[in-house]
JSON list of C-alpha atoms in Angstrom, two decimals:
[
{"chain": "V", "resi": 1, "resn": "UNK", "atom": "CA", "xyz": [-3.91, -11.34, -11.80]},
{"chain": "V", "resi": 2, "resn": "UNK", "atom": "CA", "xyz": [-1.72, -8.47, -12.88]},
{"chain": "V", "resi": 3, "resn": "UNK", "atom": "CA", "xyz": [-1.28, -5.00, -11.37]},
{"chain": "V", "resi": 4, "resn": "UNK", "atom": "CA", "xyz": [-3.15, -3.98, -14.74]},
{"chain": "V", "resi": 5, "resn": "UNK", "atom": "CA", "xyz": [-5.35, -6.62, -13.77]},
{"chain": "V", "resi": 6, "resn": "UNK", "atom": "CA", "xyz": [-6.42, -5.33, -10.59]},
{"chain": "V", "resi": 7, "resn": "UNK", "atom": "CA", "xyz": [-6.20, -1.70, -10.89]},
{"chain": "V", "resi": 8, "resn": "UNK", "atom": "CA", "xyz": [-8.91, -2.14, -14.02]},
{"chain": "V", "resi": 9, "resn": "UNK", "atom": "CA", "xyz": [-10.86, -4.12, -11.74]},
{"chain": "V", "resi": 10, "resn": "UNK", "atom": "CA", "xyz": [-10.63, -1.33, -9.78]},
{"chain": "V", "resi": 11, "resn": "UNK", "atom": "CA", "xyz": [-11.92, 1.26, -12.17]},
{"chain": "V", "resi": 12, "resn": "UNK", "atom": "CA", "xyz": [-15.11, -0.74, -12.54]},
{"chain": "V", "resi": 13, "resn": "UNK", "atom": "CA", "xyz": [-16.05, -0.97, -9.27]},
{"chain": "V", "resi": 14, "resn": "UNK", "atom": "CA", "xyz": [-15.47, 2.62, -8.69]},
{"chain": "V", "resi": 15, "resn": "UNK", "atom": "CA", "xyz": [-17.57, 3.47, -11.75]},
{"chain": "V", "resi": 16, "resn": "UNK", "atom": "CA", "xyz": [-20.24, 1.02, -11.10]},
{"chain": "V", "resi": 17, "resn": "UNK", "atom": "CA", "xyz": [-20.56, 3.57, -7.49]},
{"chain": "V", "resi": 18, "resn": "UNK", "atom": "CA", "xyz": [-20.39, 6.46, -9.34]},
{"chain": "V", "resi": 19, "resn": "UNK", "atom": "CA", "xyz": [-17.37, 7.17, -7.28]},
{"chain": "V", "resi": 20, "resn": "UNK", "atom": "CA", "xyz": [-14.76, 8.53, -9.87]},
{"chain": "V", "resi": 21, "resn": "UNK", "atom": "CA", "xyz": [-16.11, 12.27, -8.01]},
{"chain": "V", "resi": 22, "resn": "UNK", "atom": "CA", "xyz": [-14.11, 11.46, -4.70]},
{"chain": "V", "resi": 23, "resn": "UNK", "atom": "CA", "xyz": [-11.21, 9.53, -6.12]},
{"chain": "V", "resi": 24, "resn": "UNK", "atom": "CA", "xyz": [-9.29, 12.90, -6.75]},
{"chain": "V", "resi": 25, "resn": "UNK", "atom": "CA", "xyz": [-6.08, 12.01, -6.11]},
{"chain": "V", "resi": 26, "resn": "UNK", "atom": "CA", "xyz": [-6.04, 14.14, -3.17]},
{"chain": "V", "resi": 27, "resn": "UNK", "atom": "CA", "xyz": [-8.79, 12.15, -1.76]},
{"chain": "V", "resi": 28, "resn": "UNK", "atom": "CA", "xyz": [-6.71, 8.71, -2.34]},
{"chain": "V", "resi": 29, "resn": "UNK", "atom": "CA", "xyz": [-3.48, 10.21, -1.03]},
{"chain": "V", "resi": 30, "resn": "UNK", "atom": "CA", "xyz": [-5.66, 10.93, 2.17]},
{"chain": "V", "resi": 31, "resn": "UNK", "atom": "CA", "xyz": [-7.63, 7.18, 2.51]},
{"chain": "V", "resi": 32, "resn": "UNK", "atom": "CA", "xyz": [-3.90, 5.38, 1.64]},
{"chain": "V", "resi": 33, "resn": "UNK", "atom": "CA", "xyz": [-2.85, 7.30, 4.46]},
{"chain": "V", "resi": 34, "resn": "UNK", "atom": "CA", "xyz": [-5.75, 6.34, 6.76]},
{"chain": "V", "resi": 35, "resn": "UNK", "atom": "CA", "xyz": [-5.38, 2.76, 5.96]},
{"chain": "V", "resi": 36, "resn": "UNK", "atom": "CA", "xyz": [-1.97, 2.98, 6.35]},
{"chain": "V", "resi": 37, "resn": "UNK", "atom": "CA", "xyz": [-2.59, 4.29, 10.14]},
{"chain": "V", "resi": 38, "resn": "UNK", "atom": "CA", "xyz": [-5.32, 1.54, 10.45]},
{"chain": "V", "resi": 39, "resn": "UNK", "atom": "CA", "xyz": [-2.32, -0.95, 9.27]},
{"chain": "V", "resi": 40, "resn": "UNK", "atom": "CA", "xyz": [0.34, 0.53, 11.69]},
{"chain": "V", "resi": 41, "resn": "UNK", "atom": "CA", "xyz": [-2.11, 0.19, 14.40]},
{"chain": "V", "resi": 42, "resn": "UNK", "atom": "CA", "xyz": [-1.98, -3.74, 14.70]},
{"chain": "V", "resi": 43, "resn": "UNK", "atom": "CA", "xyz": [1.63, -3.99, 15.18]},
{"chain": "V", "resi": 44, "resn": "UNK", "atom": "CA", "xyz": [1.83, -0.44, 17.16]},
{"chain": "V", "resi": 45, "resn": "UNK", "atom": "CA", "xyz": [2.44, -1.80, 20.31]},
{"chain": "V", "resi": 46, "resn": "UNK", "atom": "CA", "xyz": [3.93, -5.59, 19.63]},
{"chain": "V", "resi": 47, "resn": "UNK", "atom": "CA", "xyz": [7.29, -6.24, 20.71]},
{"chain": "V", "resi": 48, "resn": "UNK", "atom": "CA", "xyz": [9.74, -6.97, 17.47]},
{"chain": "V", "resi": 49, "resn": "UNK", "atom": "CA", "xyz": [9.33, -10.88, 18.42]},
{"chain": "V", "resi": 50, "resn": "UNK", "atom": "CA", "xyz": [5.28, -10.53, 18.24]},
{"chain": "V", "resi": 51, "resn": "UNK", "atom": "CA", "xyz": [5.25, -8.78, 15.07]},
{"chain": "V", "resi": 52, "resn": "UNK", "atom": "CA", "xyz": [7.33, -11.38, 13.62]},
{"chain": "V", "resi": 53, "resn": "UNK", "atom": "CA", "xyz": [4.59, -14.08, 14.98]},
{"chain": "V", "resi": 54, "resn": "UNK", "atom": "CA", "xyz": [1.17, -11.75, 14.35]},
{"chain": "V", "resi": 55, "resn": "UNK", "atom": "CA", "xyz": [0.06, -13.97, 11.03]},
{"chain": "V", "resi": 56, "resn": "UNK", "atom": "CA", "xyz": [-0.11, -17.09, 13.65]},
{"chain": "V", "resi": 57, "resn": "UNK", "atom": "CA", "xyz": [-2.54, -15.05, 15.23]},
{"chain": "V", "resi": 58, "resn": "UNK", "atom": "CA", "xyz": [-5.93, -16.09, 14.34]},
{"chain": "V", "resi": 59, "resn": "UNK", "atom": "CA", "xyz": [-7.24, -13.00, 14.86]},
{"chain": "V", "resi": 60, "resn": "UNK", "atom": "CA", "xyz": [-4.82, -10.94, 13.55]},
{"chain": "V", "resi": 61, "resn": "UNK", "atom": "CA", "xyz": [-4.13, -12.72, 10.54]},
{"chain": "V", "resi": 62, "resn": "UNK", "atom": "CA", "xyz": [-7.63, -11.52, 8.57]},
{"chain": "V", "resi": 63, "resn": "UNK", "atom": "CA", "xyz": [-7.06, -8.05, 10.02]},
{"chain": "V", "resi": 64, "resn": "UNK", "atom": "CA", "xyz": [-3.58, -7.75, 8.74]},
{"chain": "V", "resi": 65, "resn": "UNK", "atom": "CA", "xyz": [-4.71, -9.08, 5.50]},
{"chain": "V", "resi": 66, "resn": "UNK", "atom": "CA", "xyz": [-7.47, -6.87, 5.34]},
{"chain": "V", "resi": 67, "resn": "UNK", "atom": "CA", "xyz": [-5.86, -3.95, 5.84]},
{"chain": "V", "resi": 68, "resn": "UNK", "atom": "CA", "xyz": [-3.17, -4.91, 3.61]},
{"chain": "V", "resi": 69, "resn": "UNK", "atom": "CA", "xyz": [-5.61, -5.47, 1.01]},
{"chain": "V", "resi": 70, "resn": "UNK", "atom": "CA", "xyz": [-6.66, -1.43, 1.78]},
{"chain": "V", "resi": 71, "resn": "UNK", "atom": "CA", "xyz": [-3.34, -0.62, 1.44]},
{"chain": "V", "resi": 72, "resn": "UNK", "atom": "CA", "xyz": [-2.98, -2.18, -2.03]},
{"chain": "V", "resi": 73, "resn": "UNK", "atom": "CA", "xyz": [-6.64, -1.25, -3.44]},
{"chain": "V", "resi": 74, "resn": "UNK", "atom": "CA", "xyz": [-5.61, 2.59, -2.09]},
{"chain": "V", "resi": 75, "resn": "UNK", "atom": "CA", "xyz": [-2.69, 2.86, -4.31]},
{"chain": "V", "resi": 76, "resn": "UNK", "atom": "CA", "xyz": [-3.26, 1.13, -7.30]},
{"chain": "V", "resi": 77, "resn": "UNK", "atom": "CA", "xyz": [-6.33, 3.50, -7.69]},
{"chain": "V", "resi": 78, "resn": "UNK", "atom": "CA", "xyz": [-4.26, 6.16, -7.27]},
{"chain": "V", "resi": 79, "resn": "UNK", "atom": "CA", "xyz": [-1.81, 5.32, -9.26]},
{"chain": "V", "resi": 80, "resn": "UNK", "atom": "CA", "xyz": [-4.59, 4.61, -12.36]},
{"chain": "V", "resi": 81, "resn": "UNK", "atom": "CA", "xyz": [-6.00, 8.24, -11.53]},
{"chain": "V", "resi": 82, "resn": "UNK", "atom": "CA", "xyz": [-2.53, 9.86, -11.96]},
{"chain": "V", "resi": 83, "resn": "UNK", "atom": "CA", "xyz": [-2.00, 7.31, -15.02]},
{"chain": "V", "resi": 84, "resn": "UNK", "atom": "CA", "xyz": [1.40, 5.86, -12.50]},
{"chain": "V", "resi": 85, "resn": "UNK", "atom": "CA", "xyz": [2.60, 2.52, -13.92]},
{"chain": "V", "resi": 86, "resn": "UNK", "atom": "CA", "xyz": [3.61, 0.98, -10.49]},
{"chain": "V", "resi": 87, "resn": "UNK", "atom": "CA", "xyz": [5.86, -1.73, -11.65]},
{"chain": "V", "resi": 88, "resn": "UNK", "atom": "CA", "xyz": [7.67, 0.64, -13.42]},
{"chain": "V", "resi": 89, "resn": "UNK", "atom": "CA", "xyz": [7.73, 3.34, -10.74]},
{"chain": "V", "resi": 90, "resn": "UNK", "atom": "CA", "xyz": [8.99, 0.47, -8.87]},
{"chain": "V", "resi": 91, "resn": "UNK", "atom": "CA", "xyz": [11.54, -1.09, -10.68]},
{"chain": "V", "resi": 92, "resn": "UNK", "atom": "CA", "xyz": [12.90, 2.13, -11.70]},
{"chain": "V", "resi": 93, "resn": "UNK", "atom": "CA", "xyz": [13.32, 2.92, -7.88]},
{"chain": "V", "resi": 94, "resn": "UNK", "atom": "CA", "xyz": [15.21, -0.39, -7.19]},
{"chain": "V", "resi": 95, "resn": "UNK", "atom": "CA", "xyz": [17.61, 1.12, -9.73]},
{"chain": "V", "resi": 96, "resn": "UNK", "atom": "CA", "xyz": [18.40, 3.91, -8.07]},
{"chain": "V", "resi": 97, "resn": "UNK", "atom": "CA", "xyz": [18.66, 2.05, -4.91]},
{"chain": "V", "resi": 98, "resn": "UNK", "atom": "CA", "xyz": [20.86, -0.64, -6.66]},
{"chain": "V", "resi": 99, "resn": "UNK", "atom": "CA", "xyz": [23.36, 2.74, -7.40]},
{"chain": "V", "resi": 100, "resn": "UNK", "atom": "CA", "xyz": [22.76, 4.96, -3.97]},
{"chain": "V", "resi": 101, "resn": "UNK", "atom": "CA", "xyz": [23.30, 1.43, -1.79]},
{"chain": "V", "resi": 102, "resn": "UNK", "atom": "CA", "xyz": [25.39, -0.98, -3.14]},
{"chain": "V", "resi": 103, "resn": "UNK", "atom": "CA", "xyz": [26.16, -4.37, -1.54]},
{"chain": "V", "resi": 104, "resn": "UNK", "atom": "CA", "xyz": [28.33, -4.57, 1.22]},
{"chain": "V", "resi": 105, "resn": "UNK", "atom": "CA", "xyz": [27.90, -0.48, 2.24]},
{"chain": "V", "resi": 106, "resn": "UNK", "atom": "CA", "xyz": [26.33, -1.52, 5.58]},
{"chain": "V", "resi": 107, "resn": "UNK", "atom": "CA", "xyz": [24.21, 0.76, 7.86]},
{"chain": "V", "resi": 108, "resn": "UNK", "atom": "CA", "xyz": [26.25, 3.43, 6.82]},
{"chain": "V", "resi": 109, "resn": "UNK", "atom": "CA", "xyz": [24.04, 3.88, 3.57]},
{"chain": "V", "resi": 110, "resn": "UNK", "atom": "CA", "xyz": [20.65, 4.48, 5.47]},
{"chain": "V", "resi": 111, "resn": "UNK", "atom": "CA", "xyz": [22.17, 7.18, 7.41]},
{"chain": "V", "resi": 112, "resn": "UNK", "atom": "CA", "xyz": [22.60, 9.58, 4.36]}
]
């Protein structure tokens, strides 16, 4: 499945809810954030060690997932409602990364 793919996938469900009236993309930037928080939460208080480990947590491992998922699903239908071609956005970010941090800068780079 593509990003294309999904995000039409997506747009059906939403319209099959009638939900296309709350996914302003106010609304979207607000429930990515949530999500994110939810997201953030499992590993909030796991030592570095433990957060390296949580998806050999059988609990943890659907939850992660799960809110992954949210993650995901949150974007991509924001990024159809603002008409956002992710892998472009993406790649076109990786260039100017590739150019502001080139190899072998060190830790230096993150502290501009």
């Amino acid at each position: 499945m593509t990003l294309e793919d999904l995000s039409a996938r997506q747009r059906a469900f939403s319209e099959a809810r009638d939900w296309f009236r709350w996914h302003t993309p106010k609304n979207l930037v607000m429930a990515l954030t949530g999500e994110v928080g939810e997201l953030t939460e499992l590993f909030q208080w796991l030592t570095p060690e433990e957060a390296a480990a949580i998806m050999d947590d059988p609990d943890q491992h659907p939850k992660v997932l799960d809110e992954m998922a949210d993650v995901l699903l949150y974007l991509v239908r924001l990024a159809d409602v603002l008409g956002v071609d992710l892998l472009a956005a993406a790649n076109a970010k990786i260039d100017r990364n590739e150019t502001r941090f080139p190899p072998g800068v060190g830790r230096a780079a993150f502290e501009r």
